């Protein structure tokens, strides 16, 4: 049973456009929501993370929006660049517990020049 | 440089021939884990370890063994590999406290024929 549902599976965006990846979770006890970015041939790396005490967190062109009532969170990439082409994973856990991090299945993003 | 190093990066082996994938981290992290990544299935945790001599099963432990005799090393052992263990494997580590970044190795491509 997948507890974190990520969509879309793949996404193609033009350079300069906005990329949006959505995740929905089921367990209301989750309180830590990281996003990991994976380039081809590399391991995933933490991109940005949010806790439910805020509705939005921004780091450069990357923003997490969090909707606690809808049990959804999303990653927005503004002014998308070809260098952003990667696979993005959302995840969730209770208490920031990395042992029990529940992963989405990933979104493959391609940004066309 | 802080890193998680795993070897080999690429391996083709035959069914039933025991193999070990080594993993070492230089960040003095308490937590280490192994994941496998398969198309359409995302990242699935195989085993994890919270500290020396403390290991536990993840979501897909069947056919794998691990050990944690030293804090920095966490080898993954396939006693009798089968073709369904053909996958991309990642070792990861993080500090033991909640909400910390997980650092991934660069991956090991394993093919079992």
PDB file of C-alpha atoms in Angstrom:
ATOM      1  CA  UNK A   1       0.000   0.000   0.000  1.00  0.00           C
ATOM      2  CA  UNK A   2       1.551   3.203  -1.159  1.00  0.00           C
ATOM      3  CA  UNK A   3       1.229   5.881   1.472  1.00  0.00           C
ATOM      4  CA  UNK A   4       2.737   8.709  -0.578  1.00  0.00           C
ATOM      5  CA  UNK A   5       1.336   9.122  -4.062  1.00  0.00           C
ATOM      6  CA  UNK A   6       3.401  11.229  -6.436  1.00  0.00           C
ATOM      7  CA  UNK A   7       2.288  12.673  -9.755  1.00  0.00           C
ATOM      8  CA  UNK A   8       2.933  13.015 -12.587  1.00  0.00           C
ATOM      9  CA  UNK A   9       5.237  10.113 -13.354  1.00  0.00           C
ATOM     10  CA  UNK A  10       6.950  12.205 -16.006  1.00  0.00           C
ATOM     11  CA  UNK A  11       6.897  15.832 -16.958  1.00  0.00           C
ATOM     12  CA  UNK A  12       8.200  17.848 -19.887  1.00  0.00           C
ATOM     13  CA  UNK A  13       8.564  21.603 -19.472  1.00  0.00           C
ATOM     14  CA  UNK A  14       9.984  24.295 -21.672  1.00  0.00           C
ATOM     15  CA  UNK A  15      12.916  26.332 -20.461  1.00  0.00           C
ATOM     16  CA  UNK A  16      11.677  29.207 -18.344  1.00  0.00           C
ATOM     17  CA  UNK A  17       8.420  27.493 -17.484  1.00  0.00           C
ATOM     18  CA  UNK A  18       7.117  26.324 -14.115  1.00  0.00           C
ATOM     19  CA  UNK A  19       7.449  22.665 -13.168  1.00  0.00           C
ATOM     20  CA  UNK A  20       4.934  21.361 -10.639  1.00  0.00           C
ATOM     21  CA  UNK A  21       5.120  17.973  -8.977  1.00  0.00           C
ATOM     22  CA  UNK A  22       2.462  16.883  -6.541  1.00  0.00           C
ATOM     23  CA  UNK A  23       2.421  14.438  -3.654  1.00  0.00           C
ATOM     24  CA  UNK A  24      -0.447  13.243  -1.510  1.00  0.00           C
ATOM     25  CA  UNK A  25      -0.103  11.361   1.735  1.00  0.00           C
ATOM     26  CA  UNK A  26      -2.482   9.381   3.888  1.00  0.00           C
ATOM     27  CA  UNK A  27      -0.974   9.288   7.350  1.00  0.00           C
ATOM     28  CA  UNK A  28      -1.903  12.432   9.261  1.00  0.00           C
ATOM     29  CA  UNK A  29       0.924  11.747  11.699  1.00  0.00           C
ATOM     30  CA  UNK A  30       3.524  12.581   9.040  1.00  0.00           C
ATOM     31  CA  UNK A  31       5.318  15.775   9.947  1.00  0.00           C
ATOM     32  CA  UNK A  32       8.430  15.866   7.788  1.00  0.00           C
ATOM     33  CA  UNK A  33       8.291  16.197   4.011  1.00  0.00           C
ATOM     34  CA  UNK A  34      11.571  16.265   2.066  1.00  0.00           C
ATOM     35  CA  UNK A  35      12.156  16.390  -1.650  1.00  0.00           C
ATOM     36  CA  UNK A  36      15.154  14.659  -3.174  1.00  0.00           C
ATOM     37  CA  UNK A  37      16.642  15.336  -6.593  1.00  0.00           C
ATOM     38  CA  UNK A  38      18.433  12.637  -8.566  1.00  0.00           C
ATOM     39  CA  UNK A  39      20.530  13.308 -11.654  1.00  0.00           C
ATOM     40  CA  UNK A  40      21.267  10.445 -14.055  1.00  0.00           C
ATOM     41  CA  UNK A  41      24.079   8.263 -12.758  1.00  0.00           C
ATOM     42  CA  UNK A  42      23.972   9.813  -9.300  1.00  0.00           C
ATOM     43  CA  UNK A  43      22.352   9.107  -5.994  1.00  0.00           C
ATOM     44  CA  UNK A  44      19.439  11.227  -4.751  1.00  0.00           C
ATOM     45  CA  UNK A  45      20.329  14.407  -2.892  1.00  0.00           C
ATOM     46  CA  UNK A  46      18.188  16.483  -0.553  1.00  0.00           C
ATOM     47  CA  UNK A  47      16.726  19.464  -2.367  1.00  0.00           C
ATOM     48  CA  UNK A  48      14.370  21.031   0.141  1.00  0.00           C
ATOM     49  CA  UNK A  49      12.225  19.927   3.079  1.00  0.00           C
ATOM     50  CA  UNK A  50       9.230  21.291   4.963  1.00  0.00           C
ATOM     51  CA  UNK A  51       7.438  20.697   8.223  1.00  0.00           C
ATOM     52  CA  UNK A  52       3.675  21.263   8.574  1.00  0.00           C
ATOM     53  CA  UNK A  53       3.990  24.350  10.764  1.00  0.00           C
ATOM     54  CA  UNK A  54       4.484  26.390   7.589  1.00  0.00           C
ATOM     55  CA  UNK A  55       2.482  26.380   4.359  1.00  0.00           C
ATOM     56  CA  UNK A  56       5.344  27.276   2.064  1.00  0.00           C
ATOM     57  CA  UNK A  57       9.116  27.127   1.968  1.00  0.00           C
ATOM     58  CA  UNK A  58      11.232  28.676  -0.727  1.00  0.00           C
ATOM     59  CA  UNK A  59      14.867  28.127  -1.606  1.00  0.00           C
ATOM     60  CA  UNK A  60      15.913  29.940  -4.725  1.00  0.00           C
ATOM     61  CA  UNK A  61      13.779  28.754  -7.627  1.00  0.00           C
ATOM     62  CA  UNK A  62      12.426  25.806  -5.643  1.00  0.00           C
ATOM     63  CA  UNK A  63       9.314  26.120  -3.488  1.00  0.00           C
ATOM     64  CA  UNK A  64       7.415  23.569  -1.446  1.00  0.00           C
ATOM     65  CA  UNK A  65       3.735  24.298  -0.923  1.00  0.00           C
ATOM     66  CA  UNK A  66       2.017  22.387   1.838  1.00  0.00           C
ATOM     67  CA  UNK A  67      -1.723  21.889   2.348  1.00  0.00           C
ATOM     68  CA  UNK A  68      -2.287  20.103   5.627  1.00  0.00           C
ATOM     69  CA  UNK A  69      -6.070  19.841   5.321  1.00  0.00           C
ATOM     70  CA  UNK A  70      -5.814  18.274   1.875  1.00  0.00           C
ATOM     71  CA  UNK A  71      -2.837  16.142   2.907  1.00  0.00           C
ATOM     72  CA  UNK A  72      -0.925  17.308  -0.117  1.00  0.00           C
ATOM     73  CA  UNK A  73       2.396  18.965  -0.800  1.00  0.00           C
ATOM     74  CA  UNK A  74       3.966  20.049  -4.019  1.00  0.00           C
ATOM     75  CA  UNK A  75       7.271  21.138  -5.482  1.00  0.00           C
ATOM     76  CA  UNK A  76       7.322  24.151  -7.763  1.00  0.00           C
ATOM     77  CA  UNK A  77      10.366  24.890  -9.873  1.00  0.00           C
ATOM     78  CA  UNK A  78      10.233  28.413 -11.201  1.00  0.00           C
ATOM     79  CA  UNK A  79      12.067  29.446 -14.357  1.00  0.00           C
ATOM     80  CA  UNK A  80      12.897  25.810 -15.075  1.00  0.00           C
ATOM     81  CA  UNK A  81      16.279  25.207 -16.678  1.00  0.00           C
ATOM     82  CA  UNK A  82      17.683  22.273 -18.662  1.00  0.00           C
ATOM     83  CA  UNK A  83      19.987  21.658 -15.697  1.00  0.00           C
ATOM     84  CA  UNK A  84      16.917  20.898 -13.585  1.00  0.00           C
ATOM     85  CA  UNK A  85      16.257  17.785 -15.684  1.00  0.00           C
ATOM     86  CA  UNK A  86      16.314  14.998 -13.129  1.00  0.00           C
ATOM     87  CA  UNK A  87      14.127  12.618 -11.197  1.00  0.00           C
ATOM     88  CA  UNK A  88      12.421  14.111  -8.174  1.00  0.00           C
ATOM     89  CA  UNK A  89      11.241  12.105  -5.190  1.00  0.00           C
ATOM     90  CA  UNK A  90       8.928  13.322  -2.470  1.00  0.00           C
ATOM     91  CA  UNK A  91       8.900  11.576   0.867  1.00  0.00           C
ATOM     92  CA  UNK A  92       7.247  11.769   4.258  1.00  0.00           C
ATOM     93  CA  UNK A  93       7.835  10.541   7.757  1.00  0.00           C
ATOM     94  CA  UNK A  94       6.647  10.925  11.303  1.00  0.00           C
ATOM     95  CA  UNK A  95       9.023  12.808  13.535  1.00  0.00           C
ATOM     96  CA  UNK A  96      11.585  13.208  10.777  1.00  0.00           C
ATOM     97  CA  UNK A  97      12.421   9.553  11.169  1.00  0.00           C
ATOM     98  CA  UNK A  98      14.721   8.551   8.323  1.00  0.00           C
ATOM     99  CA  UNK A  99      14.260   4.900   9.199  1.00  0.00           C
ATOM    100  CA  UNK A 100      10.597   5.148   8.287  1.00  0.00           C
ATOM    101  CA  UNK A 101      10.744   7.582   5.404  1.00  0.00           C
ATOM    102  CA  UNK A 102       7.957   6.774   2.943  1.00  0.00           C
ATOM    103  CA  UNK A 103       8.945   7.574  -0.624  1.00  0.00           C
ATOM    104  CA  UNK A 104       6.901   8.579  -3.619  1.00  0.00           C
ATOM    105  CA  UNK A 105       7.669   6.717  -6.826  1.00  0.00           C
ATOM    106  CA  UNK A 106       9.435   9.642  -8.457  1.00  0.00           C
ATOM    107  CA  UNK A 107       8.844  12.091 -11.279  1.00  0.00           C
ATOM    108  CA  UNK A 108      11.143  12.289 -14.258  1.00  0.00           C
ATOM    109  CA  UNK A 109      11.438  15.936 -15.293  1.00  0.00           C
ATOM    110  CA  UNK A 110      12.803  16.986 -18.668  1.00  0.00           C
ATOM    111  CA  UNK A 111      13.297  20.679 -19.361  1.00  0.00           C
ATOM    112  CA  UNK A 112      13.617  21.414 -23.045  1.00  0.00           C
ATOM    113  CA  UNK A 113      16.017  24.171 -24.121  1.00  0.00           C
TER     114      UNK A 113
ATOM    115  CA  UNK B   1      34.933  15.640   1.305  1.00  0.00           C
ATOM    116  CA  UNK B   2      31.846  14.155   2.958  1.00  0.00           C
ATOM    117  CA  UNK B   3      30.758  11.148   1.007  1.00  0.00           C
ATOM    118  CA  UNK B   4      29.248   7.710   0.873  1.00  0.00           C
ATOM    119  CA  UNK B   5      31.366   5.350  -1.199  1.00  0.00           C
ATOM    120  CA  UNK B   6      30.072   2.098  -2.562  1.00  0.00           C
ATOM    121  CA  UNK B   7      31.800  -0.574  -4.623  1.00  0.00           C
ATOM    122  CA  UNK B   8      31.595  -1.990  -7.136  1.00  0.00           C
ATOM    123  CA  UNK B   9      29.757   0.575  -9.214  1.00  0.00           C
ATOM    124  CA  UNK B  10      28.971  -1.952 -11.934  1.00  0.00           C
ATOM    125  CA  UNK B  11      28.813  -5.715 -11.703  1.00  0.00           C
ATOM    126  CA  UNK B  12      27.511  -8.538 -13.830  1.00  0.00           C
ATOM    127  CA  UNK B  13      27.333 -11.837 -12.017  1.00  0.00           C
ATOM    128  CA  UNK B  14      25.761 -15.239 -12.403  1.00  0.00           C
ATOM    129  CA  UNK B  15      22.883 -16.723 -10.468  1.00  0.00           C
ATOM    130  CA  UNK B  16      23.957 -18.199  -7.175  1.00  0.00           C
ATOM    131  CA  UNK B  17      27.405 -16.654  -6.962  1.00  0.00           C
ATOM    132  CA  UNK B  18      27.728 -14.854  -3.647  1.00  0.00           C
ATOM    133  CA  UNK B  19      28.636 -11.213  -3.839  1.00  0.00           C
ATOM    134  CA  UNK B  20      29.167  -8.295  -1.514  1.00  0.00           C
ATOM    135  CA  UNK B  21      28.625  -4.624  -2.227  1.00  0.00           C
ATOM    136  CA  UNK B  22      30.665  -2.513   0.126  1.00  0.00           C
ATOM    137  CA  UNK B  23      29.599   0.822   1.557  1.00  0.00           C
ATOM    138  CA  UNK B  24      31.626   3.267   3.582  1.00  0.00           C
ATOM    139  CA  UNK B  25      30.838   6.744   4.902  1.00  0.00           C
ATOM    140  CA  UNK B  26      33.249   9.288   6.319  1.00  0.00           C
ATOM    141  CA  UNK B  27      30.749  11.483   8.178  1.00  0.00           C
ATOM    142  CA  UNK B  28      30.537   9.507  11.422  1.00  0.00           C
ATOM    143  CA  UNK B  29      26.832   8.945  10.816  1.00  0.00           C
ATOM    144  CA  UNK B  30      24.906   6.602  13.067  1.00  0.00           C
ATOM    145  CA  UNK B  31      22.261   5.670  10.518  1.00  0.00           C
ATOM    146  CA  UNK B  32      23.026   3.722   7.349  1.00  0.00           C
ATOM    147  CA  UNK B  33      20.729   1.958   4.925  1.00  0.00           C
ATOM    148  CA  UNK B  34      20.500   0.178   1.607  1.00  0.00           C
ATOM    149  CA  UNK B  35      17.937   0.894  -1.086  1.00  0.00           C
ATOM    150  CA  UNK B  36      17.205  -0.616  -4.422  1.00  0.00           C
ATOM    151  CA  UNK B  37      15.784   1.438  -7.264  1.00  0.00           C
ATOM    152  CA  UNK B  38      13.739  -0.172 -10.016  1.00  0.00           C
ATOM    153  CA  UNK B  39      11.778   1.466 -12.849  1.00  0.00           C
ATOM    154  CA  UNK B  40       8.265   2.318 -11.737  1.00  0.00           C
ATOM    155  CA  UNK B  41       8.926   1.194  -8.173  1.00  0.00           C
ATOM    156  CA  UNK B  42      10.965   4.111  -6.875  1.00  0.00           C
ATOM    157  CA  UNK B  43      13.310   3.641  -3.922  1.00  0.00           C
ATOM    158  CA  UNK B  44      12.703   0.674  -1.685  1.00  0.00           C
ATOM    159  CA  UNK B  45      14.586   0.185   1.542  1.00  0.00           C
ATOM    160  CA  UNK B  46      16.290  -3.185   1.945  1.00  0.00           C
ATOM    161  CA  UNK B  47      17.933  -2.957   5.372  1.00  0.00           C
ATOM    162  CA  UNK B  48      18.959  -0.236   7.739  1.00  0.00           C
ATOM    163  CA  UNK B  49      21.197   0.176  10.739  1.00  0.00           C
ATOM    164  CA  UNK B  50      20.895   2.650  13.553  1.00  0.00           C
ATOM    165  CA  UNK B  51      24.364   1.956  14.917  1.00  0.00           C
ATOM    166  CA  UNK B  52      27.105  -0.637  15.222  1.00  0.00           C
ATOM    167  CA  UNK B  53      25.706  -4.143  15.601  1.00  0.00           C
ATOM    168  CA  UNK B  54      22.142  -2.829  15.226  1.00  0.00           C
ATOM    169  CA  UNK B  55      20.417  -3.723  11.962  1.00  0.00           C
ATOM    170  CA  UNK B  56      16.811  -4.157  10.924  1.00  0.00           C
ATOM    171  CA  UNK B  57      14.783  -5.143   7.909  1.00  0.00           C
ATOM    172  CA  UNK B  58      13.389  -2.591   5.538  1.00  0.00           C
ATOM    173  CA  UNK B  59      10.604  -3.158   3.068  1.00  0.00           C
ATOM    174  CA  UNK B  60      12.306  -5.691   0.758  1.00  0.00           C
ATOM    175  CA  UNK B  61      14.898  -7.655   2.789  1.00  0.00           C
ATOM    176  CA  UNK B  62      14.414 -11.072   1.198  1.00  0.00           C
ATOM    177  CA  UNK B  63      17.580 -12.420  -0.395  1.00  0.00           C
ATOM    178  CA  UNK B  64      19.874  -9.908   1.288  1.00  0.00           C
ATOM    179  CA  UNK B  65      22.048  -9.763   4.371  1.00  0.00           C
ATOM    180  CA  UNK B  66      23.871  -6.898   6.028  1.00  0.00           C
ATOM    181  CA  UNK B  67      26.288  -6.373   8.851  1.00  0.00           C
ATOM    182  CA  UNK B  68      27.470  -3.340  10.813  1.00  0.00           C
ATOM    183  CA  UNK B  69      30.674  -4.214  12.587  1.00  0.00           C
ATOM    184  CA  UNK B  70      32.132  -0.734  12.270  1.00  0.00           C
ATOM    185  CA  UNK B  71      30.329   2.579  12.281  1.00  0.00           C
ATOM    186  CA  UNK B  72      31.625   3.623   8.881  1.00  0.00           C
ATOM    187  CA  UNK B  73      30.930   0.395   6.945  1.00  0.00           C
ATOM    188  CA  UNK B  74      27.677  -1.279   5.987  1.00  0.00           C
ATOM    189  CA  UNK B  75      28.162  -4.027   3.382  1.00  0.00           C
ATOM    190  CA  UNK B  76      25.263  -5.584   1.492  1.00  0.00           C
ATOM    191  CA  UNK B  77      25.557  -9.303   0.941  1.00  0.00           C
ATOM    192  CA  UNK B  78      23.715 -11.348  -1.659  1.00  0.00           C
ATOM    193  CA  UNK B  79      24.304 -14.936  -0.623  1.00  0.00           C
ATOM    194  CA  UNK B  80      22.718 -16.496  -3.696  1.00  0.00           C
ATOM    195  CA  UNK B  81      21.817 -13.812  -6.216  1.00  0.00           C
ATOM    196  CA  UNK B  82      18.884 -14.330  -8.532  1.00  0.00           C
ATOM    197  CA  UNK B  83      17.878 -12.431 -11.682  1.00  0.00           C
ATOM    198  CA  UNK B  84      15.122 -10.582  -9.801  1.00  0.00           C
ATOM    199  CA  UNK B  85      17.868  -8.897  -7.795  1.00  0.00           C
ATOM    200  CA  UNK B  86      19.088  -7.145 -10.912  1.00  0.00           C
ATOM    201  CA  UNK B  87      18.760  -3.535  -9.886  1.00  0.00           C
ATOM    202  CA  UNK B  88      20.420  -0.251  -9.024  1.00  0.00           C
ATOM    203  CA  UNK B  89      21.492  -0.240  -5.406  1.00  0.00           C
ATOM    204  CA  UNK B  90      22.136   2.765  -3.209  1.00  0.00           C
ATOM    205  CA  UNK B  91      23.823   2.973   0.143  1.00  0.00           C
ATOM    206  CA  UNK B  92      22.879   5.926   2.305  1.00  0.00           C
ATOM    207  CA  UNK B  93      23.764   7.448   5.642  1.00  0.00           C
ATOM    208  CA  UNK B  94      22.560  10.212   7.916  1.00  0.00           C
ATOM    209  CA  UNK B  95      22.973  11.444  11.471  1.00  0.00           C
ATOM    210  CA  UNK B  96      20.787   9.542  13.890  1.00  0.00           C
ATOM    211  CA  UNK B  97      18.683  12.488  14.982  1.00  0.00           C
ATOM    212  CA  UNK B  98      15.375  13.091  13.195  1.00  0.00           C
ATOM    213  CA  UNK B  99      14.907  15.283  10.164  1.00  0.00           C
ATOM    214  CA  UNK B 100      18.456  15.055   8.968  1.00  0.00           C
ATOM    215  CA  UNK B 101      19.644  14.903   5.395  1.00  0.00           C
ATOM    216  CA  UNK B 102      20.182  11.452   3.958  1.00  0.00           C
ATOM    217  CA  UNK B 103      23.391  11.219   1.966  1.00  0.00           C
ATOM    218  CA  UNK B 104      23.376   8.688  -0.840  1.00  0.00           C
ATOM    219  CA  UNK B 105      26.233   6.956  -2.592  1.00  0.00           C
ATOM    220  CA  UNK B 106      26.450   7.066  -6.350  1.00  0.00           C
ATOM    221  CA  UNK B 107      24.864   3.684  -6.834  1.00  0.00           C
ATOM    222  CA  UNK B 108      25.859   0.179  -7.835  1.00  0.00           C
ATOM    223  CA  UNK B 109      24.410  -1.332 -10.969  1.00  0.00           C
ATOM    224  CA  UNK B 110      24.018  -5.064 -10.431  1.00  0.00           C
ATOM    225  CA  UNK B 111      23.019  -7.494 -13.161  1.00  0.00           C
ATOM    226  CA  UNK B 112      22.398 -11.143 -12.317  1.00  0.00           C
ATOM    227  CA  UNK B 113      22.254 -13.466 -15.311  1.00  0.00           C
TER     228      UNK B 113
END
